[in-house]
Amino acid sequence: MKNLFDLTGKVAIVVGGSRGLGRGMAVGLANAGASVVIASRGLETLEVAAKEISEETGGICIPMQLDVTSLSAIHEFVAQVDQKFGHIDILINSAGINIRKSALDFQEEDWDRVTNVQLKYVFFMNQAVGNYMIKHSIKGRIINIGSLSSMIGLKNMVAYCASKGGIVQMTKALANEWASYGICVNAIGPGYYFTEMTKPLLSDPEVMRKYQEKIPMGRLGRPEDLASTAVYLSCDASAYVTGQIVYVDGGWLIN
Ligand code: NAP
């Protein structure tokens, strides 16, 4: 019987795959058999991560530098992946930044920096790869990364919350437009995970204690917790799932 979770022969891009949640999902896809391109700005971290992922999984993981906030860089990147592999089957958008400050102090450049990475250029990555998939008749998978703040309004991160709310609606709109091409567009909403992004917050033992108390499962998420959801939304087992956001949060949103 065919293994519906097998990604052998598929080519996956993970933007923001050099560390944190993107890296965890890249490991999951490589373990499931996909050839994975991880992309971000910092080449050194990318190269180390790609080498480690290849060694750890026995699969193919290659680094490609990309600053996602440039439309021309996005188009060049997609062309380079096509040139190297001849097809693109899976896209995960896990690049992210956050600026924590009160809404009253938020400057125009803060708003632009956060929403550019977290929403505007996520759309343009979707558009570039969606176009590519449609042109090449590939029934591909796109996964965007939401957050608890796709659902709830957290303090001191207004642009982040606005972006993550937008991710949900953008994902649904694209899922609707591209369903007839066989392209599934979904989102994952992680709860709290200890990464570079959340380190400033979660390094405070009092915050950590409060969050662990609030999470029904009693612990933060680990990057590898997302790997199985990413594989599911990338493989044949989820062929009839589109426009959804799957929260992987240890139960945070139950309460
Ligand atoms: P992270 O550890 O800081 O990783 C962020 C990744 O994005 C890095 O690979 C970074 O590499 C890349 N990146 C940032 N700006 C970029 C740009 N302009 N172009 C290309 N790549 C860029 O953060 P994370 O916690 O893994 O977050 C990943 C995603 O999950 C984000 O969308 C975040 O909002 C979301 N999320 C995180 C949590 C959490 O608890 N950690 C919870 C919910 C949602 P370079 O800096 O080298 O470019």
mmCIF file of C-alpha atoms and ligand atoms in Angstrom:
data_model
loop_
_atom_site.group_PDB
_atom_site.id
_atom_site.type_symbol
_atom_site.label_atom_id
_atom_site.label_comp_id
_atom_site.label_asym_id
_atom_site.label_seq_id
_atom_site.Cartn_x
_atom_site.Cartn_y
_atom_site.Cartn_z
ATOM 1 C CA MET A 1 0.000 0.000 0.000
ATOM 2 C CA LYS A 2 1.213 3.497 -0.848
ATOM 3 C CA ASN A 3 2.612 5.465 2.098
ATOM 4 C CA LEU A 4 0.579 8.691 1.980
ATOM 5 C CA PHE A 5 3.121 10.476 4.188
ATOM 6 C CA ASP A 6 6.096 9.775 1.922
ATOM 7 C CA LEU A 7 7.646 12.886 0.331
ATOM 8 C CA THR A 8 10.290 11.070 -1.727
ATOM 9 C CA GLY A 9 10.884 12.902 -5.008
ATOM 10 C CA LYS A 10 9.303 16.144 -3.794
ATOM 11 C CA VAL A 11 11.197 19.435 -3.684
ATOM 12 C CA ALA A 12 10.425 21.713 -0.743
ATOM 13 C CA ILE A 13 11.418 25.286 0.033
ATOM 14 C CA VAL A 14 11.506 26.432 3.646
ATOM 15 C CA VAL A 15 11.943 30.199 3.895
ATOM 16 C CA GLY A 16 13.337 30.949 7.362
ATOM 17 C CA GLY A 17 14.679 27.395 7.494
ATOM 18 C CA SER A 18 18.068 28.308 8.965
ATOM 19 C CA ARG A 19 16.903 28.159 12.573
ATOM 20 C CA GLY A 20 13.967 27.915 14.935
ATOM 21 C CA LEU A 21 10.632 26.592 13.714
ATOM 22 C CA GLY A 22 11.596 26.628 10.025
ATOM 23 C CA ARG A 23 14.607 24.455 10.742
ATOM 24 C CA GLY A 24 12.422 22.005 12.712
ATOM 25 C CA MET A 25 10.001 21.723 9.784
ATOM 26 C CA ALA A 26 12.867 21.340 7.288
ATOM 27 C CA VAL A 27 14.126 18.354 9.318
ATOM 28 C CA GLY A 28 10.622 16.834 9.203
ATOM 29 C CA LEU A 29 10.347 17.213 5.422
ATOM 30 C CA ALA A 30 13.853 15.827 4.827
ATOM 31 C CA ASN A 31 13.081 12.860 7.103
ATOM 32 C CA ALA A 32 9.951 12.203 5.019
ATOM 33 C CA GLY A 33 12.110 12.044 1.865
ATOM 34 C CA ALA A 34 11.818 15.532 0.341
ATOM 35 C CA SER A 35 14.797 17.426 -1.063
ATOM 36 C CA VAL A 36 14.769 20.630 0.963
ATOM 37 C CA VAL A 37 16.045 24.114 0.138
ATOM 38 C CA ILE A 38 16.403 26.256 3.242
ATOM 39 C CA ALA A 39 16.515 30.005 2.672
ATOM 40 C CA SER A 40 17.234 33.072 4.789
ATOM 41 C CA ARG A 41 19.603 36.066 4.898
ATOM 42 C CA GLY A 42 22.479 34.781 7.041
ATOM 43 C CA LEU A 43 24.536 32.478 4.808
ATOM 44 C CA GLU A 44 26.803 31.121 7.534
ATOM 45 C CA THR A 45 23.916 29.894 9.737
ATOM 46 C CA LEU A 46 22.162 28.525 6.662
ATOM 47 C CA GLU A 47 25.202 26.523 5.558
ATOM 48 C CA VAL A 48 25.713 25.010 8.998
ATOM 49 C CA ALA A 49 21.987 24.154 9.284
ATOM 50 C CA ALA A 50 21.863 22.551 5.815
ATOM 51 C CA LYS A 51 24.899 20.398 6.577
ATOM 52 C CA GLU A 52 23.452 19.309 9.934
ATOM 53 C CA ILE A 53 20.008 18.549 8.447
ATOM 54 C CA SER A 54 21.540 16.482 5.628
ATOM 55 C CA GLU A 55 23.670 14.519 8.105
ATOM 56 C CA GLU A 56 20.861 14.073 10.631
ATOM 57 C CA THR A 57 18.261 12.867 8.118
ATOM 58 C CA GLY A 58 20.439 11.243 5.463
ATOM 59 C CA GLY A 59 18.527 13.386 2.969
ATOM 60 C CA ILE A 60 19.209 16.355 0.728
ATOM 61 C CA CYS A 61 19.160 19.839 2.246
ATOM 62 C CA ILE A 62 20.801 22.777 0.521
ATOM 63 C CA PRO A 63 21.217 26.403 1.627
ATOM 64 C CA MET A 64 20.241 29.345 -0.590
ATOM 65 C CA GLN A 65 20.568 32.931 0.539
ATOM 66 C CA LEU A 66 17.401 35.032 0.259
ATOM 67 C CA ASP A 67 16.182 38.291 1.711
ATOM 68 C CA VAL A 68 12.483 37.786 1.258
ATOM 69 C CA THR A 69 11.761 41.524 1.386
ATOM 70 C CA SER A 70 12.887 41.967 -2.243
ATOM 71 C CA LEU A 71 10.509 41.016 -5.017
ATOM 72 C CA SER A 72 13.310 40.655 -7.556
ATOM 73 C CA ALA A 73 15.250 38.423 -5.120
ATOM 74 C CA ILE A 74 12.144 36.228 -4.696
ATOM 75 C CA HIS A 75 11.801 35.780 -8.468
ATOM 76 C CA GLU A 76 15.512 35.072 -8.904
ATOM 77 C CA PHE A 77 15.374 32.571 -6.032
ATOM 78 C CA VAL A 78 12.416 30.654 -7.517
ATOM 79 C CA ALA A 79 14.225 30.532 -10.874
ATOM 80 C CA GLN A 80 17.379 29.203 -9.158
ATOM 81 C CA VAL A 81 15.476 26.431 -7.351
ATOM 82 C CA ASP A 82 13.795 25.510 -10.653
ATOM 83 C CA GLN A 83 17.169 25.448 -12.390
ATOM 84 C CA LYS A 84 18.640 23.183 -9.710
ATOM 85 C CA PHE A 85 15.749 20.721 -9.233
ATOM 86 C CA GLY A 86 13.357 21.186 -12.178
ATOM 87 C CA HIS A 87 10.271 21.418 -9.957
ATOM 88 C CA ILE A 88 8.952 22.943 -6.724
ATOM 89 C CA ASP A 89 6.262 20.983 -4.863
ATOM 90 C CA ILE A 90 6.138 22.453 -1.365
ATOM 91 C CA LEU A 91 6.631 25.940 0.061
ATOM 92 C CA ILE A 92 6.768 26.758 3.773
ATOM 93 C CA ASN A 93 6.962 30.443 4.743
ATOM 94 C CA SER A 94 8.594 30.571 8.164
ATOM 95 C CA ALA A 95 10.653 33.779 7.981
ATOM 96 C CA GLY A 96 9.805 36.096 10.814
ATOM 97 C CA ILE A 97 10.732 39.093 12.911
ATOM 98 C CA ASN A 98 8.985 40.865 15.752
ATOM 99 C CA ILE A 99 9.295 44.290 17.392
ATOM 100 C CA ARG A 100 7.948 44.407 20.927
ATOM 101 C CA LYS A 101 6.802 47.837 22.015
ATOM 102 C CA SER A 102 3.574 49.498 23.035
ATOM 103 C CA ALA A 103 1.132 50.450 20.291
ATOM 104 C CA LEU A 104 1.428 54.107 21.339
ATOM 105 C CA ASP A 105 5.186 54.066 20.663
ATOM 106 C CA PHE A 106 5.041 52.118 17.414
ATOM 107 C CA GLN A 107 6.753 54.047 14.589
ATOM 108 C CA GLU A 108 5.957 53.854 10.898
ATOM 109 C CA GLU A 109 9.253 52.090 10.175
ATOM 110 C CA ASP A 110 8.525 49.513 12.930
ATOM 111 C CA TRP A 111 5.152 48.774 11.354
ATOM 112 C CA ASP A 112 6.687 48.421 7.879
ATOM 113 C CA ARG A 113 9.579 46.229 9.017
ATOM 114 C CA VAL A 114 7.312 43.746 10.785
ATOM 115 C CA THR A 115 4.437 43.628 8.297
ATOM 116 C CA ASN A 116 6.825 43.408 5.323
ATOM 117 C CA VAL A 117 8.405 40.177 6.573
ATOM 118 C CA GLN A 118 5.328 38.756 8.282
ATOM 119 C CA LEU A 119 2.654 39.499 5.687
ATOM 120 C CA LYS A 120 3.478 41.509 2.546
ATOM 121 C CA TYR A 121 6.350 39.377 1.265
ATOM 122 C CA VAL A 122 4.735 36.168 2.516
ATOM 123 C CA PHE A 123 2.086 36.991 -0.062
ATOM 124 C CA PHE A 124 4.689 37.601 -2.759
ATOM 125 C CA MET A 125 6.412 34.278 -1.966
ATOM 126 C CA ASN A 126 2.978 32.591 -2.275
ATOM 127 C CA GLN A 127 2.372 34.431 -5.553
ATOM 128 C CA ALA A 128 5.768 33.573 -7.081
ATOM 129 C CA VAL A 129 5.573 29.875 -6.175
ATOM 130 C CA GLY A 130 1.808 29.669 -6.885
ATOM 131 C CA ASN A 131 2.435 31.064 -10.361
ATOM 132 C CA TYR A 132 5.265 28.599 -10.883
ATOM 133 C CA MET A 133 3.127 25.640 -9.761
ATOM 134 C CA ILE A 134 0.208 26.646 -11.976
ATOM 135 C CA LYS A 135 2.490 27.203 -14.985
ATOM 136 C CA HIS A 136 4.018 23.740 -14.532
ATOM 137 C CA SER A 137 0.725 21.995 -13.587
ATOM 138 C CA ILE A 138 2.104 21.035 -10.166
ATOM 139 C CA LYS A 139 -0.526 20.189 -7.549
ATOM 140 C CA GLY A 140 1.625 21.723 -4.850
ATOM 141 C CA ARG A 141 1.356 22.569 -1.173
ATOM 142 C CA ILE A 142 1.893 25.911 0.501
ATOM 143 C CA ILE A 143 2.086 26.341 4.258
ATOM 144 C CA ASN A 144 2.085 29.772 5.868
ATOM 145 C CA ILE A 145 2.931 30.314 9.514
ATOM 146 C CA GLY A 146 0.355 31.979 11.707
ATOM 147 C CA SER A 147 0.483 32.211 15.493
ATOM 148 C CA LEU A 148 -1.697 32.336 18.585
ATOM 149 C CA SER A 149 -1.937 36.000 17.601
ATOM 150 C CA SER A 150 -3.826 34.950 14.469
ATOM 151 C CA MET A 151 -6.642 34.416 16.978
ATOM 152 C CA ILE A 152 -5.946 36.563 20.026
ATOM 153 C CA GLY A 153 -4.612 40.094 20.540
ATOM 154 C CA LEU A 154 -1.340 40.028 22.477
ATOM 155 C CA LYS A 155 0.049 43.181 24.092
ATOM 156 C CA ASN A 156 3.060 45.105 22.737
ATOM 157 C CA MET A 157 3.128 43.457 19.316
ATOM 158 C CA VAL A 158 0.411 45.169 17.342
ATOM 159 C CA ALA A 159 2.008 44.842 13.890
ATOM 160 C CA TYR A 160 2.825 41.188 14.521
ATOM 161 C CA CYS A 161 -0.796 40.467 15.539
ATOM 162 C CA ALA A 162 -2.141 42.370 12.520
ATOM 163 C CA SER A 163 0.172 40.381 10.222
ATOM 164 C CA LYS A 164 -0.700 37.021 11.732
ATOM 165 C CA GLY A 165 -4.427 37.772 11.537
ATOM 166 C CA GLY A 166 -3.814 38.675 7.889
ATOM 167 C CA ILE A 167 -2.003 35.382 7.284
ATOM 168 C CA VAL A 168 -5.198 33.469 8.063
ATOM 169 C CA GLN A 169 -7.363 35.446 5.645
ATOM 170 C CA MET A 170 -4.672 35.526 2.952
ATOM 171 C CA THR A 171 -4.288 31.745 3.266
ATOM 172 C CA LYS A 172 -8.047 31.233 2.872
ATOM 173 C CA ALA A 173 -8.263 33.610 -0.115
ATOM 174 C CA LEU A 174 -5.361 31.888 -1.918
ATOM 175 C CA ALA A 175 -6.758 28.439 -1.069
ATOM 176 C CA ASN A 176 -10.016 29.469 -2.712
ATOM 177 C CA GLU A 177 -8.335 30.884 -5.846
ATOM 178 C CA TRP A 178 -5.950 27.974 -6.330
ATOM 179 C CA ALA A 179 -8.100 24.967 -5.304
ATOM 180 C CA SER A 180 -9.116 24.406 -8.933
ATOM 181 C CA TYR A 181 -5.409 23.952 -9.807
ATOM 182 C CA GLY A 182 -5.032 21.292 -7.106
ATOM 183 C CA ILE A 183 -2.839 23.559 -4.959
ATOM 184 C CA CYS A 184 -3.574 23.372 -1.229
ATOM 185 C CA VAL A 185 -2.774 26.447 0.853
ATOM 186 C CA ASN A 186 -2.887 26.031 4.630
ATOM 187 C CA ALA A 187 -1.384 27.627 7.722
ATOM 188 C CA ILE A 188 0.106 26.346 10.959
ATOM 189 C CA GLY A 189 -0.417 28.340 14.138
ATOM 190 C CA PRO A 190 2.374 27.522 16.595
ATOM 191 C CA GLY A 191 1.908 28.256 20.291
ATOM 192 C CA TYR A 192 4.996 29.305 22.299
ATOM 193 C CA TYR A 193 8.353 27.850 21.290
ATOM 194 C CA PHE A 194 11.796 28.822 22.578
ATOM 195 C CA THR A 195 13.632 30.314 19.574
ATOM 196 C CA GLU A 196 15.769 33.381 18.818
ATOM 197 C CA MET A 197 12.545 35.305 18.317
ATOM 198 C CA THR A 198 11.014 34.466 21.695
ATOM 199 C CA LYS A 199 14.279 34.299 23.671
ATOM 200 C CA PRO A 200 14.014 37.893 24.992
ATOM 201 C CA LEU A 201 10.548 37.112 26.399
ATOM 202 C CA LEU A 202 10.970 33.516 27.532
ATOM 203 C CA SER A 203 14.367 34.031 29.178
ATOM 204 C CA ASP A 204 12.487 35.700 32.033
ATOM 205 C CA PRO A 205 11.867 32.804 34.479
ATOM 206 C CA GLU A 206 8.654 34.404 35.751
ATOM 207 C CA VAL A 207 7.203 34.649 32.202
ATOM 208 C CA MET A 208 8.303 31.072 31.500
ATOM 209 C CA ARG A 209 6.611 29.830 34.694
ATOM 210 C CA LYS A 210 3.345 31.659 33.857
ATOM 211 C CA TYR A 211 3.269 30.353 30.284
ATOM 212 C CA GLN A 212 3.973 26.787 31.324
ATOM 213 C CA GLU A 213 1.088 27.035 33.798
ATOM 214 C CA LYS A 214 -1.228 28.355 31.078
ATOM 215 C CA ILE A 215 -0.385 25.645 28.538
ATOM 216 C CA PRO A 216 -2.589 22.589 29.262
ATOM 217 C CA MET A 217 0.240 20.272 28.179
ATOM 218 C CA GLY A 218 2.535 22.000 30.670
ATOM 219 C CA ARG A 219 5.479 22.726 28.398
ATOM 220 C CA LEU A 220 6.541 24.967 25.536
ATOM 221 C CA GLY A 221 6.527 23.556 22.033
ATOM 222 C CA ARG A 222 9.703 22.245 20.438
ATOM 223 C CA PRO A 223 10.551 22.916 16.778
ATOM 224 C CA GLU A 224 10.195 19.196 16.083
ATOM 225 C CA ASP A 225 6.588 19.351 17.374
ATOM 226 C CA LEU A 226 5.723 21.208 14.172
ATOM 227 C CA ALA A 227 7.533 18.765 11.900
ATOM 228 C CA SER A 228 4.743 16.174 11.748
ATOM 229 C CA THR A 229 2.073 18.809 11.031
ATOM 230 C CA ALA A 230 4.251 20.275 8.283
ATOM 231 C CA VAL A 231 4.733 16.806 6.768
ATOM 232 C CA TYR A 232 0.990 16.094 6.972
ATOM 233 C CA LEU A 233 0.077 19.349 5.201
ATOM 234 C CA SER A 234 2.756 18.653 2.550
ATOM 235 C CA CYS A 235 1.832 15.069 1.671
ATOM 236 C CA ASP A 236 -0.911 13.100 -0.119
ATOM 237 C CA ALA A 237 -2.667 12.360 3.186
ATOM 238 C CA SER A 238 -3.950 15.965 3.274
ATOM 239 C CA ALA A 239 -4.957 16.182 -0.412
ATOM 240 C CA TYR A 240 -8.500 17.347 0.522
ATOM 241 C CA VAL A 241 -7.438 19.875 3.194
ATOM 242 C CA THR A 242 -7.135 23.505 2.153
ATOM 243 C CA GLY A 243 -7.659 26.976 3.636
ATOM 244 C CA GLN A 244 -7.180 25.699 7.199
ATOM 245 C CA ILE A 245 -5.081 26.893 10.126
ATOM 246 C CA VAL A 246 -3.855 24.112 12.385
ATOM 247 C CA TYR A 247 -2.822 25.264 15.860
ATOM 248 C CA VAL A 248 0.080 23.323 17.386
ATOM 249 C CA ASP A 249 0.073 24.952 20.787
ATOM 250 C CA GLY A 250 -0.140 22.296 23.526
ATOM 251 C CA GLY A 251 -3.729 23.417 24.063
ATOM 252 C CA TRP A 252 -3.099 27.139 24.770
ATOM 253 C CA LEU A 253 -6.190 28.284 22.825
ATOM 254 C CA ILE A 254 -8.541 25.890 24.655
ATOM 255 C CA ASN A 255 -8.762 28.240 27.641
HETATM 256 P P1 NAP B 1 13.623 32.693 14.455
HETATM 257 O O1 NAP B 1 14.244 31.582 15.199
HETATM 258 O O2 NAP B 1 14.029 34.086 14.767
HETATM 259 O O3 NAP B 1 13.814 32.398 12.893
HETATM 260 C C1 NAP B 1 13.405 33.330 11.946
HETATM 261 C C2 NAP B 1 13.894 32.890 10.593
HETATM 262 O O4 NAP B 1 13.476 33.866 9.629
HETATM 263 C C3 NAP B 1 15.414 32.816 10.502
HETATM 264 O O5 NAP B 1 15.771 31.744 9.636
HETATM 265 C C4 NAP B 1 15.779 34.141 9.854
HETATM 266 O O6 NAP B 1 17.052 34.072 9.251
HETATM 267 C C5 NAP B 1 14.615 34.269 8.861
HETATM 268 N N1 NAP B 1 14.372 35.629 8.356
HETATM 269 C C6 NAP B 1 14.109 36.765 9.059
HETATM 270 N N2 NAP B 1 13.994 37.807 8.222
HETATM 271 C C7 NAP B 1 14.165 37.317 6.958
HETATM 272 C C8 NAP B 1 14.180 37.899 5.659
HETATM 273 N N3 NAP B 1 14.001 39.218 5.479
HETATM 274 N N4 NAP B 1 14.375 37.106 4.591
HETATM 275 C C9 NAP B 1 14.579 35.774 4.748
HETATM 276 N N5 NAP B 1 14.587 35.163 5.949
HETATM 277 C C10 NAP B 1 14.395 35.926 7.037
HETATM 278 O O7 NAP B 1 12.034 32.700 14.634
HETATM 279 P P2 NAP B 1 10.991 31.507 14.825
HETATM 280 O O8 NAP B 1 10.507 31.572 16.217
HETATM 281 O O9 NAP B 1 11.536 30.257 14.262
HETATM 282 O O10 NAP B 1 9.805 32.044 13.903
HETATM 283 C C11 NAP B 1 9.486 31.426 12.659
HETATM 284 C C12 NAP B 1 8.057 31.786 12.287
HETATM 285 O O11 NAP B 1 7.175 31.251 13.288
HETATM 286 C C13 NAP B 1 7.773 33.294 12.269
HETATM 287 O O12 NAP B 1 6.855 33.589 11.242
HETATM 288 C C14 NAP B 1 7.145 33.548 13.620
HETATM 289 O O13 NAP B 1 6.324 34.677 13.606
HETATM 290 C C15 NAP B 1 6.361 32.265 13.790
HETATM 291 N N6 NAP B 1 5.991 31.937 15.168
HETATM 292 C C16 NAP B 1 6.928 31.714 16.127
HETATM 293 C C17 NAP B 1 6.517 31.350 17.416
HETATM 294 C C18 NAP B 1 7.481 31.043 18.505
HETATM 295 O O14 NAP B 1 7.033 30.812 19.654
HETATM 296 N N7 NAP B 1 8.764 31.000 18.256
HETATM 297 C C19 NAP B 1 5.159 31.252 17.703
HETATM 298 C C20 NAP B 1 4.228 31.515 16.711
HETATM 299 C C21 NAP B 1 4.652 31.842 15.442
HETATM 300 P P3 NAP B 1 17.946 35.390 8.951
HETATM 301 O O15 NAP B 1 17.793 36.304 10.140
HETATM 302 O O16 NAP B 1 19.320 34.869 8.742
HETATM 303 O O17 NAP B 1 17.377 35.972 7.697
#
